[in-house]
Amino acid sequence: MSRYEPVILNPCLREMLNLSNADDLKRMLALIPDAQLKAPRKGEIIEAIARCLLGAGLLELWNRLNSLEQSAVAEAAYEGDGIFDRGTFHAKYRALPVFETEGRNQWHKRPTLLRLFIHPARNGCSVIPKDLREKLRAFVSKPPEAQLTSLEQIPAQQPRVQTSRRFDTGKGEMTYESNEAPLVQRSTEQAAIQDLRTTLRLIDHERLPVSATTQLPSKAAMTLLCGLLREGDFFELAGKVNDWDPEIGPVKGFSWPLLVQAARLAALRNGKLSLTKLGRSAFEAPPAQILRDIWNAWLDNKIIDEFSRVDTIKGQKGKGGRSMTPPAERRLAIQAALAECPVGRWVETGEFSRFMQAKGFRFEVTRDPWSLYLCDPQYGSLGYDGYGGWNIIQERYLLCLLFEYAAPLGMIDVAYEHPAGARSDYTGQWGGDDLIFLSRYDGLRYFRLTPLGAFILGRTETYEPLQARPDVSLTVLPKRQIRIDQGTLSPDEILLIESFADRETAQLWSLNEVKALQSVEKGARVDELRAFLNACDPQPLPEAVEAFLLAAEQRGAACVCKGSCLLIECLSPRIAEVIASDARAGTLCQRTGDRGLVIPVDKEKSFRDALNGLGYGMPRG
């Protein structure tokens, strides 16, 4: 290991001082009272500084530091390797201490008193040597933990004025229009439970096509889903104002098909999502537990890197893609920070981002920011100083995970506005001034951890859902009809009834025997329809309807598929009889017709061995 990695070697004070040149050491020595040497050598200066810092003079020097400098020393003294992390410190204290002041010119810097405590290392870090740390801990208190500021209510504010621009091809000029961008609040717990059922029922009806290569939902699937989700998607599915503008597009409508795939509730079959056995059982399980399972499955899924949804930032594929970090590491860091949020209180997203850095919940999105860029890979690279900071890369990933995945699962309530013009931190970068937003999630301003979110994150062992009354009143008629008397069916309730009935009018449905049998064949539960009808109609179900439901339940499962078989044709009835009568081969097959035998697919090898023992063979297909 190279001597130029002092932090890894955990050096002592004298080793650290030896890395500095004589001139720098003389400037440091000048900060120590009564430390005067005539024409000192480098080794003598090092010894003089070390005697003071490791002896009785340390406390006096500490007392001369201002409060911010003392906080810097305390943070580094109690950090595992003594490293002073500028980013974490600035996030926690919202300021940085001064290590150097201007000297005679820009090449001659004068160290401040803080430089006696925190020393520069040649790997770019600043560190307190290990023996000095031990001395400091004798009288320096451990710094307090970073605190997260939260709010009972979101402060009242006037809607932001959003200016949109459109290129008028007729006039050949740009036109501008101002509109208000209000802050929208959305509660998500009940929506998540309903949207889960709606998504699963759409899949049960084979109405959600996805790509066979990417597993991403098609545009038609997202449009259909957005129209059926509770309260719709977060944004209206409006087209772009100009061809070159980034598109907002679906948010919840994009994530739900991915979430159910990650949890193995659905799988691709013939170009569309199909319910798995686990997905079928989700109708019977408590929704909160299913949502928890989905989130836990999402944490380590590899379907998509959420940062790819920040599609204005290019270079994420090809060579640049090899530098992207595993998304699972980022998700775990964000989950750990989310678990520290108070339940039922609003948190501003910028404050949450600051808290993550201050508390050490840091993560990287890429190991090489030079590979990411806006518009042009050379001029717009995020590797330039000040271009690809935490707010541009990590915070955009954070906003995406919160808005597109945590919120649809009911973990957080959200308060957001239109992303165009919501943030301006990217506009000073090359290529940024032409973008109306950096990401479709730029408008997420506040979030609030819900009781459901606390359960999903494992902070509580149980979750008590709100006992909601049915929103509709209906009558089940003796003619096997369902009449809606009051209220409006939710999308998932419509899809439930559609599994068993035909729609006659806007308010009338007729039970259909063929539909019911086909639904039961696919795994639909008649009990679920019966429970829904009983909840919405105070009268007992008519006998004809009960008989219909009972028959559908029994006849729909009248035959059970026990597996696949091979149909074998023998050359003669005599050979078929010999095989079927054999003590070994006969137990593996059944006669069908004069010359036919049927064997289970998984018994083929055993059957061939028995067949060969009888002196017969069966050519392989």
XYZ file of C-alpha atoms in Angstrom:
621
model
C 0.000 0.000 0.000
C 1.344 3.425 -0.958
C 2.504 5.880 1.684
C 0.382 8.451 -0.144
C -2.766 6.997 1.391
C -2.415 8.228 4.994
C -6.118 7.965 5.841
C -6.124 4.282 5.071
C -2.939 3.842 7.112
C -4.506 5.804 9.995
C -1.338 7.919 10.577
C -0.188 9.580 13.758
C 0.389 13.334 14.045
C 4.114 13.307 13.268
C 3.540 11.174 10.137
C 0.870 13.578 8.980
C 3.028 16.662 9.618
C 5.871 15.075 7.701
C 3.710 15.188 4.555
C 3.832 19.012 4.590
C 6.775 21.049 3.345
C 8.913 23.220 5.626
C 7.287 26.509 4.615
C 3.789 25.235 5.437
C 5.038 23.883 8.745
C 6.552 27.253 9.665
C 3.176 28.935 9.054
C 1.512 26.371 11.304
C 4.166 26.850 13.990
C 3.452 30.589 13.986
C -0.071 29.820 15.255
C 1.284 28.291 18.477
C 1.968 30.773 21.318
C 5.611 31.074 22.438
C 6.787 28.560 19.870
C 9.851 30.285 18.421
C 12.752 28.469 16.833
C 15.813 30.017 15.178
C 16.497 28.612 11.724
C 14.691 25.393 12.555
C 14.930 22.262 10.521
C 11.817 20.434 9.376
C 12.168 17.754 12.014
C 12.482 20.366 14.772
C 9.308 22.132 13.625
C 7.414 18.851 13.590
C 8.521 18.072 17.140
C 7.570 21.549 18.397
C 4.056 21.310 16.896
C 3.584 17.738 18.115
C 4.668 18.598 21.687
C 2.067 21.352 21.849
C -0.815 19.456 20.263
C -0.192 16.249 22.171
C 0.590 18.020 25.446
C -0.827 20.639 27.782
C -1.189 23.286 25.092
C -3.961 21.431 23.243
C -6.825 22.635 25.441
C -5.718 26.275 25.113
C -5.658 26.007 21.345
C -9.090 24.326 21.358
C -10.561 27.181 23.407
C -9.336 29.683 20.797
C -11.439 28.023 18.077
C -14.835 29.551 17.257
C -17.963 27.447 17.636
C -18.087 26.357 13.989
C -14.422 25.329 14.084
C -14.966 23.403 17.312
C -17.885 21.583 15.671
C -15.628 20.651 12.756
C -13.008 19.221 15.111
C -15.639 17.339 17.125
C -17.189 15.783 14.020
C -13.829 14.548 12.731
C -12.622 13.431 16.161
C -15.563 11.064 16.545
C -15.594 9.883 12.928
C -14.161 6.381 12.559
C -11.008 7.350 10.612
C -10.893 10.953 11.748
C -11.906 12.224 8.308
C -13.490 15.639 7.999
C -16.252 15.267 5.405
C -16.997 18.684 3.937
C -20.257 17.636 2.305
C -21.675 16.017 5.423
C -20.537 18.892 7.631
C -22.015 21.556 5.360
C -25.317 19.657 5.199
C -25.469 19.405 8.981
C -24.308 22.913 9.953
C -25.196 24.756 6.723
C -21.740 26.387 6.700
C -18.078 25.451 6.314
C -15.180 26.577 8.532
C -12.216 28.411 7.032
C -8.952 26.494 6.840
C -6.879 29.085 4.960
C -6.832 32.843 4.384
C -5.209 34.838 1.593
C -1.510 35.564 2.018
C 0.686 37.866 -0.047
C -0.854 36.414 -3.206
C -3.082 33.565 -4.327
C -0.211 31.067 -4.177
C 0.623 31.832 -0.554
C -2.172 30.836 1.811
C -2.075 31.329 5.556
C -3.510 28.477 7.613
C -6.071 29.230 10.282
C -5.867 27.732 13.740
C -8.171 24.929 12.579
C -5.383 23.570 10.381
C -3.462 22.517 13.490
C -6.253 20.053 14.252
C -7.434 18.917 10.813
C -4.627 18.176 8.370
C -4.692 17.712 4.587
C -3.869 14.269 3.245
C -2.474 13.606 -0.192
C -5.538 11.633 -1.243
C -7.637 14.812 -1.091
C -9.105 14.182 2.369
C -8.661 16.176 5.542
C -8.092 14.181 8.706
C -7.295 14.356 12.429
C -4.374 11.995 13.192
C -5.204 9.067 15.426
C -3.085 10.103 18.468
C -4.470 13.639 18.335
C -8.006 12.224 18.188
C -7.396 10.318 21.395
C -6.241 13.471 23.167
C -9.217 15.490 21.899
C -11.795 12.956 23.011
C -10.696 13.484 26.604
C -12.439 16.884 26.696
C -14.336 17.321 23.413
C -17.946 16.144 23.634
C -19.408 13.897 20.991
C -21.378 16.068 18.538
C -25.191 15.786 18.495
C -26.946 13.764 15.815
C -28.269 15.550 12.751
C -31.892 16.610 13.139
C -34.672 16.543 10.554
C -37.049 19.506 10.528
C -40.690 18.597 9.960
C -43.963 20.513 9.842
C -47.448 19.890 11.183
C -48.918 21.749 8.211
C -47.492 22.981 4.931
C -47.097 26.771 5.108
C -49.726 28.716 3.172
C -48.291 30.121 -0.036
C -49.423 31.741 -3.230
C -49.385 29.521 -6.325
C -46.180 29.811 -8.283
C -46.504 31.545 -11.632
C -45.342 29.203 -14.364
C -44.289 30.676 -17.712
C -44.561 28.330 -20.667
C -43.191 28.947 -24.124
C -44.455 27.668 -27.426
C -42.914 28.059 -30.844
C -45.537 29.414 -33.237
C -44.645 27.867 -36.583
C -47.027 30.208 -38.396
C -45.386 33.361 -37.074
C -41.965 31.786 -36.801
C -41.510 33.108 -33.273
C -41.732 32.051 -29.655
C -44.852 32.929 -27.693
C -45.080 33.010 -23.912
C -47.958 32.293 -21.571
C -48.177 32.562 -17.788
C -50.227 30.151 -15.678
C -50.497 29.376 -12.004
C -48.827 26.187 -10.762
C -50.687 25.386 -7.525
C -49.343 23.057 -4.876
C -51.384 19.836 -5.015
C -51.710 17.585 -1.965
C -52.476 13.901 -2.427
C -53.210 11.364 0.299
C -52.059 7.952 -0.843
C -52.993 5.198 1.629
C -56.495 4.423 0.357
C -55.414 5.087 -3.226
C -52.600 2.517 -2.932
C -54.950 -0.199 -1.682
C -57.467 0.467 -4.452
C -54.814 0.885 -7.154
C -53.241 -2.434 -6.166
C -56.559 -4.212 -6.716
C -57.222 -2.310 -9.956
C -53.814 -3.255 -11.335
C -54.219 -6.916 -10.419
C -57.713 -7.061 -11.926
C -56.547 -5.473 -15.166
C -53.817 -8.096 -15.317
C -56.392 -10.789 -14.592
C -58.352 -9.483 -17.587
C -55.142 -9.613 -19.678
C -55.305 -5.909 -20.492
C -51.784 -4.734 -19.614
C -49.270 -5.358 -22.436
C -45.572 -4.993 -21.593
C -42.345 -5.248 -23.554
C -40.854 -8.732 -23.719
C -37.308 -7.299 -23.616
C -37.543 -4.456 -21.084
C -40.630 -5.513 -19.061
C -41.788 -1.884 -19.298
C -45.497 -1.215 -19.854
C -46.669 -0.133 -23.280
C -48.099 3.319 -23.883
C -51.562 1.781 -24.252
C -51.197 -0.035 -20.924
C -50.115 3.141 -19.116
C -52.932 5.183 -20.647
C -55.512 2.580 -19.632
C -54.112 2.264 -16.123
C -53.889 6.031 -15.568
C -57.560 6.384 -16.408
C -58.560 3.810 -13.790
C -56.249 4.677 -10.882
C -57.892 6.370 -7.912
C -57.866 10.135 -8.511
C -55.937 9.432 -11.713
C -52.209 9.801 -12.117
C -50.293 12.641 -10.486
C -50.296 14.623 -13.745
C -52.714 14.750 -16.657
C -51.445 12.871 -19.680
C -50.967 15.962 -21.811
C -48.697 16.130 -24.832
C -45.519 18.183 -25.038
C -45.818 21.887 -25.809
C -42.777 21.769 -28.104
C -41.224 18.756 -29.787
C -37.899 19.301 -28.015
C -39.393 19.560 -24.525
C -39.061 16.622 -22.127
C -42.346 14.825 -21.474
C -43.883 14.315 -18.052
C -45.904 11.241 -19.010
C -47.315 8.690 -16.550
C -45.861 8.327 -13.055
C -48.091 5.878 -11.172
C -49.194 4.403 -14.481
C -45.551 3.625 -15.249
C -44.548 2.189 -11.875
C -47.456 -0.126 -11.025
C -46.762 -2.716 -13.784
C -43.118 -2.776 -12.692
C -43.921 -3.067 -8.995
C -46.162 -6.123 -9.412
C -43.566 -7.783 -11.626
C -40.801 -7.153 -9.089
C -42.926 -8.822 -6.403
C -43.666 -11.768 -8.741
C -47.385 -11.079 -8.580
C -47.464 -10.971 -12.384
C -45.355 -12.346 -15.202
C -45.174 -11.816 -18.940
C -47.154 -14.236 -21.106
C -47.899 -13.728 -24.773
C -46.966 -10.051 -24.638
C -49.207 -9.238 -21.654
C -48.964 -9.495 -17.915
C -50.610 -12.521 -16.375
C -51.298 -13.179 -12.709
C -49.029 -15.703 -11.028
C -50.208 -18.024 -8.293
C -48.775 -15.512 -5.807
C -50.648 -12.701 -7.550
C -53.888 -14.664 -7.396
C -53.453 -15.188 -3.657
C -52.921 -11.434 -3.190
C -56.694 -10.926 -3.494
C -57.137 -12.871 -0.261
C -54.244 -11.372 1.733
C -54.376 -8.075 3.690
C -53.517 -5.300 1.189
C -51.037 -3.672 3.600
C -48.989 -6.874 3.764
C -48.972 -7.160 -0.033
C -47.830 -3.537 -0.350
C -45.071 -4.244 2.172
C -43.988 -7.302 0.203
C -43.946 -5.261 -3.005
C -41.686 -2.582 -1.490
C -39.289 -5.163 -0.045
C -39.140 -6.891 -3.418
C -38.520 -3.574 -5.143
C -35.473 -2.839 -2.988
C -33.317 -5.403 -4.783
C -35.084 -5.749 -8.134
C -33.137 -5.338 -11.368
C -35.971 -4.480 -13.750
C -35.011 -0.833 -13.990
C -32.608 1.739 -12.621
C -34.943 4.545 -11.526
C -32.345 7.130 -12.559
C -33.031 6.205 -16.201
C -36.343 8.003 -15.741
C -34.375 11.251 -15.423
C -34.087 11.034 -19.182
C -32.775 14.565 -19.750
C -29.452 13.336 -18.323
C -27.759 11.358 -21.073
C -24.884 8.891 -21.049
C -26.540 6.309 -18.811
C -26.181 3.512 -21.368
C -23.238 2.003 -23.190
C -19.865 2.892 -21.694
C -21.456 5.264 -19.177
C -23.806 2.523 -18.020
C -20.861 0.482 -16.731
C -20.121 3.268 -14.238
C -23.623 3.333 -12.746
C -23.816 1.990 -9.194
C -26.218 -0.822 -8.181
C -29.655 0.745 -7.515
C -30.211 -1.572 -4.541
C -27.514 0.264 -2.558
C -29.200 3.618 -3.200
C -32.655 2.314 -2.290
C -31.432 0.954 1.030
C -29.841 4.301 1.937
C -33.071 6.158 1.169
C -35.151 3.575 3.025
C -32.969 3.984 6.133
C -33.458 7.765 6.030
C -37.213 7.416 5.431
C -37.483 5.233 8.512
C -36.294 8.185 10.619
C -39.062 10.517 9.421
C -41.868 11.281 11.872
C -45.225 9.749 10.975
C -47.899 12.259 9.999
C -45.624 15.316 9.640
C -44.632 17.043 6.425
C -40.993 17.113 5.376
C -39.682 19.451 2.688
C -37.767 17.433 0.083
C -34.743 19.736 0.154
C -34.606 19.373 3.944
C -34.808 15.587 3.614
C -31.969 15.630 1.081
C -29.889 17.754 3.475
C -30.683 15.416 6.366
C -29.567 12.375 4.367
C -26.180 13.938 3.762
C -25.821 15.228 7.317
C -26.774 11.885 8.894
C -24.517 9.861 6.615
C -27.211 8.282 4.427
C -25.122 9.060 1.386
C -25.024 7.134 -1.876
C -23.579 7.422 -5.344
C -25.474 7.077 -8.609
C -22.404 6.866 -10.810
C -18.708 6.249 -10.229
C -17.873 8.522 -13.155
C -19.951 11.727 -13.444
C -17.932 12.672 -16.523
C -19.898 10.034 -18.461
C -23.225 11.792 -17.742
C -24.181 14.954 -19.576
C -26.868 17.383 -20.712
C -27.287 17.735 -24.471
C -23.583 17.400 -25.362
C -21.136 14.850 -23.892
C -18.235 17.307 -23.965
C -19.633 20.705 -23.033
C -22.544 19.447 -20.944
C -20.662 16.829 -18.918
C -21.634 16.558 -15.260
C -18.001 15.941 -14.365
C -17.156 19.644 -14.423
C -16.773 21.236 -11.003
C -20.180 22.434 -9.812
C -22.127 20.600 -12.528
C -22.843 17.127 -11.175
C -23.314 17.755 -7.477
C -25.591 15.961 -5.043
C -28.561 18.164 -5.977
C -28.261 17.322 -9.677
C -27.602 13.576 -9.492
C -28.411 12.057 -6.090
C -31.317 14.343 -5.265
C -32.974 13.699 -8.637
C -32.739 9.972 -7.986
C -34.183 10.518 -4.524
C -37.157 12.472 -5.902
C -37.870 9.732 -8.438
C -37.871 6.919 -5.866
C -40.151 8.891 -3.544
C -42.607 10.147 -6.149
C -42.823 7.202 -8.533
C -42.507 4.236 -6.164
C -42.971 5.127 -2.474
C -46.021 7.344 -3.086
C -47.963 4.862 -5.288
C -47.486 2.228 -2.568
C -49.105 4.545 0.000
C -45.914 5.019 2.007
C -45.909 8.805 1.743
C -48.470 11.507 1.064
C -47.144 14.078 -1.378
C -47.458 17.788 -2.094
C -46.238 18.759 -5.548
C -46.545 21.240 -8.385
C -45.921 21.168 -12.108
C -42.220 20.430 -12.705
C -41.704 23.159 -15.339
C -39.799 25.934 -13.616
C -40.084 24.332 -10.177
C -36.280 24.186 -9.771
C -33.573 26.320 -11.321
C -30.436 24.647 -9.935
C -29.563 23.135 -13.320
C -30.128 26.150 -15.585
C -26.591 27.476 -15.177
C -25.132 24.308 -16.660
C -24.337 24.029 -20.337
C -27.495 22.845 -22.114
C -29.686 23.329 -19.045
C -31.192 26.676 -20.011
C -33.164 25.038 -22.841
C -34.865 22.523 -20.539
C -38.230 23.278 -18.935
C -37.294 20.841 -16.153
C -34.487 18.446 -15.364
C -36.830 15.668 -14.247
C -40.568 15.095 -14.151
C -40.202 14.855 -10.359
C -38.787 18.382 -9.906
C -42.121 19.651 -8.583
C -42.192 17.328 -5.538
C -41.973 19.814 -2.646
C -43.126 17.969 0.487
C -43.920 14.450 1.626
C -45.439 12.941 4.777
C -44.764 9.421 6.059
C -48.073 7.609 6.482
C -49.022 4.952 9.057
C -49.023 2.507 6.145
C -45.509 3.670 5.272
C -44.361 3.092 8.843
C -45.734 -0.474 8.609
C -44.069 -1.097 5.237
C -40.739 0.156 6.596
C -41.012 -2.176 9.577
C -41.404 0.535 12.208
C -44.720 -0.935 13.337
C -45.758 -4.573 13.483
C -49.391 -4.038 12.490
C -51.434 -1.671 10.356
C -55.051 -0.830 11.010
C -56.699 0.275 7.746
C -59.482 2.807 7.782
C -62.847 1.084 7.834
C -64.434 2.671 4.805
C -68.113 2.249 4.077
C -69.094 1.053 0.610
C -69.388 3.989 -1.758
C -72.293 2.402 -3.605
C -75.715 1.044 -2.788
C -77.034 -1.686 -5.059
C -79.818 -4.221 -5.391
C -79.298 -7.818 -6.468
C -82.398 -8.835 -8.424
C -83.906 -12.361 -8.665
C -83.358 -12.301 -12.441
C -79.617 -12.540 -11.729
C -79.105 -8.842 -12.279
C -77.148 -6.221 -10.304
C -78.626 -2.724 -10.225
C -76.594 0.254 -8.988
C -78.953 2.476 -6.969
C -76.621 5.100 -5.516
C -72.974 6.059 -5.791
C -70.311 5.157 -8.318
C -68.377 1.937 -8.598
C -64.608 2.237 -8.300
C -62.519 0.875 -11.190
C -61.497 -2.244 -9.271
C -65.162 -2.917 -8.352
C -66.170 -2.585 -11.995
C -63.443 -5.038 -12.984
C -64.629 -7.444 -10.270
C -68.223 -7.415 -11.556
C -67.020 -7.644 -15.174
C -65.425 -10.987 -14.313
C -68.898 -12.459 -13.734
C -71.417 -10.244 -15.543
C -72.234 -8.296 -18.702
C -73.060 -4.617 -18.591
C -76.582 -3.956 -19.857
C -76.826 -0.229 -19.078
C -74.828 2.322 -17.073
C -76.479 1.077 -13.869
C -77.440 -2.529 -14.657
C -75.400 -5.725 -14.932
C -76.491 -9.283 -15.786
C -74.647 -12.318 -14.440
C -73.196 -14.414 -17.259
C -72.624 -18.138 -16.800
C -69.841 -18.445 -19.393
C -67.957 -15.441 -17.979
C -68.289 -16.780 -14.464
C -66.979 -20.225 -15.434
C -64.018 -18.722 -17.320
C -63.165 -16.476 -14.367
C -63.262 -19.346 -11.902
C -61.067 -21.330 -14.303
C -58.447 -18.546 -14.080
C -58.639 -18.516 -10.285
C -61.224 -15.831 -9.512
C -62.924 -16.293 -6.157
C -66.720 -16.354 -6.131
C -66.601 -15.544 -2.404
C -65.099 -12.145 -3.233
C -68.048 -11.213 -5.457
C -70.502 -12.601 -2.898
C -68.908 -10.544 -0.098
C -69.026 -7.381 -2.208
C -72.693 -7.869 -3.074
C -73.601 -8.549 0.555
C -71.719 -5.421 1.679
C -73.553 -3.155 -0.764
C -77.033 -4.737 -0.590
C -78.563 -5.057 2.898
C -81.029 -7.702 1.686
C -80.057 -11.400 1.493
C -79.058 -12.523 -1.972
C -81.966 -13.988 -3.991
C -82.052 -17.790 -4.202
C -81.487 -17.705 -7.959
C -78.309 -15.644 -7.504
C -77.035 -17.843 -4.678
C -77.644 -20.893 -6.871
C -75.816 -19.201 -9.750
C -72.803 -18.396 -7.599
C -72.708 -21.880 -6.075
C -72.922 -23.517 -9.494
C -70.179 -21.273 -10.896
C -67.959 -22.120 -7.942
C -68.487 -25.874 -8.290
C -68.715 -26.261 -12.058
C -65.857 -23.849 -12.738
C -63.567 -26.208 -10.819
C -65.246 -29.454 -11.892
C -62.115 -30.661 -13.646
C -58.631 -30.218 -12.241
C -55.500 -30.250 -14.371
C -53.021 -32.607 -12.704
C -50.174 -32.124 -15.161
C -49.037 -32.907 -18.707
C -48.942 -36.402 -20.210
C -47.476 -38.201 -23.200
C -49.805 -40.102 -25.528
C -48.090 -43.244 -26.821
C -49.333 -45.465 -29.629
C -48.196 -49.094 -29.669
C -47.782 -51.145 -32.864
C -50.494 -53.586 -31.784
C -53.112 -54.134 -29.045
C -51.082 -57.117 -27.852
C -47.983 -54.974 -27.150
C -50.142 -52.423 -25.353
C -51.600 -55.188 -23.189
C -48.160 -56.631 -22.355
C -46.854 -53.244 -21.252
C -49.967 -52.295 -19.281
C -49.922 -55.681 -17.508
C -46.270 -55.476 -16.506
C -45.651 -55.107 -12.778
C -43.283 -52.157 -13.327
C -44.353 -50.459 -16.569
C -48.038 -50.896 -15.802
C -47.800 -48.670 -12.733
C -46.511 -45.794 -14.899
C -49.149 -45.811 -17.636
C -52.842 -46.161 -18.400
C -54.588 -47.740 -21.392
C -56.533 -45.581 -23.817
C -58.156 -47.239 -26.809
C -56.821 -50.464 -28.329
C -53.200 -49.417 -28.826
C -52.837 -46.249 -26.751
C -50.959 -45.614 -23.500
C -50.806 -42.416 -21.447
C -47.898 -41.599 -19.114
C -47.085 -38.461 -17.072
C -44.340 -36.316 -18.604
C -42.201 -36.528 -15.483
C -42.344 -40.367 -15.593
C -40.945 -40.698 -19.117
C -37.453 -41.815 -18.092
C -38.765 -44.447 -15.664
C -41.224 -45.685 -18.290
C -38.455 -46.009 -20.890
C -36.343 -48.041 -18.469
C -39.280 -50.381 -17.772
C -40.039 -50.596 -21.478
C -36.459 -51.557 -22.272
C -36.645 -54.223 -19.551
C -39.559 -55.784 -21.458
C -37.516 -55.773 -24.669
C -39.289 -52.846 -26.305
C -38.109 -49.379 -27.315
C -39.720 -45.997 -27.995
C -38.006 -43.673 -30.527
C -37.291 -40.213 -29.166
C -39.251 -37.411 -30.829
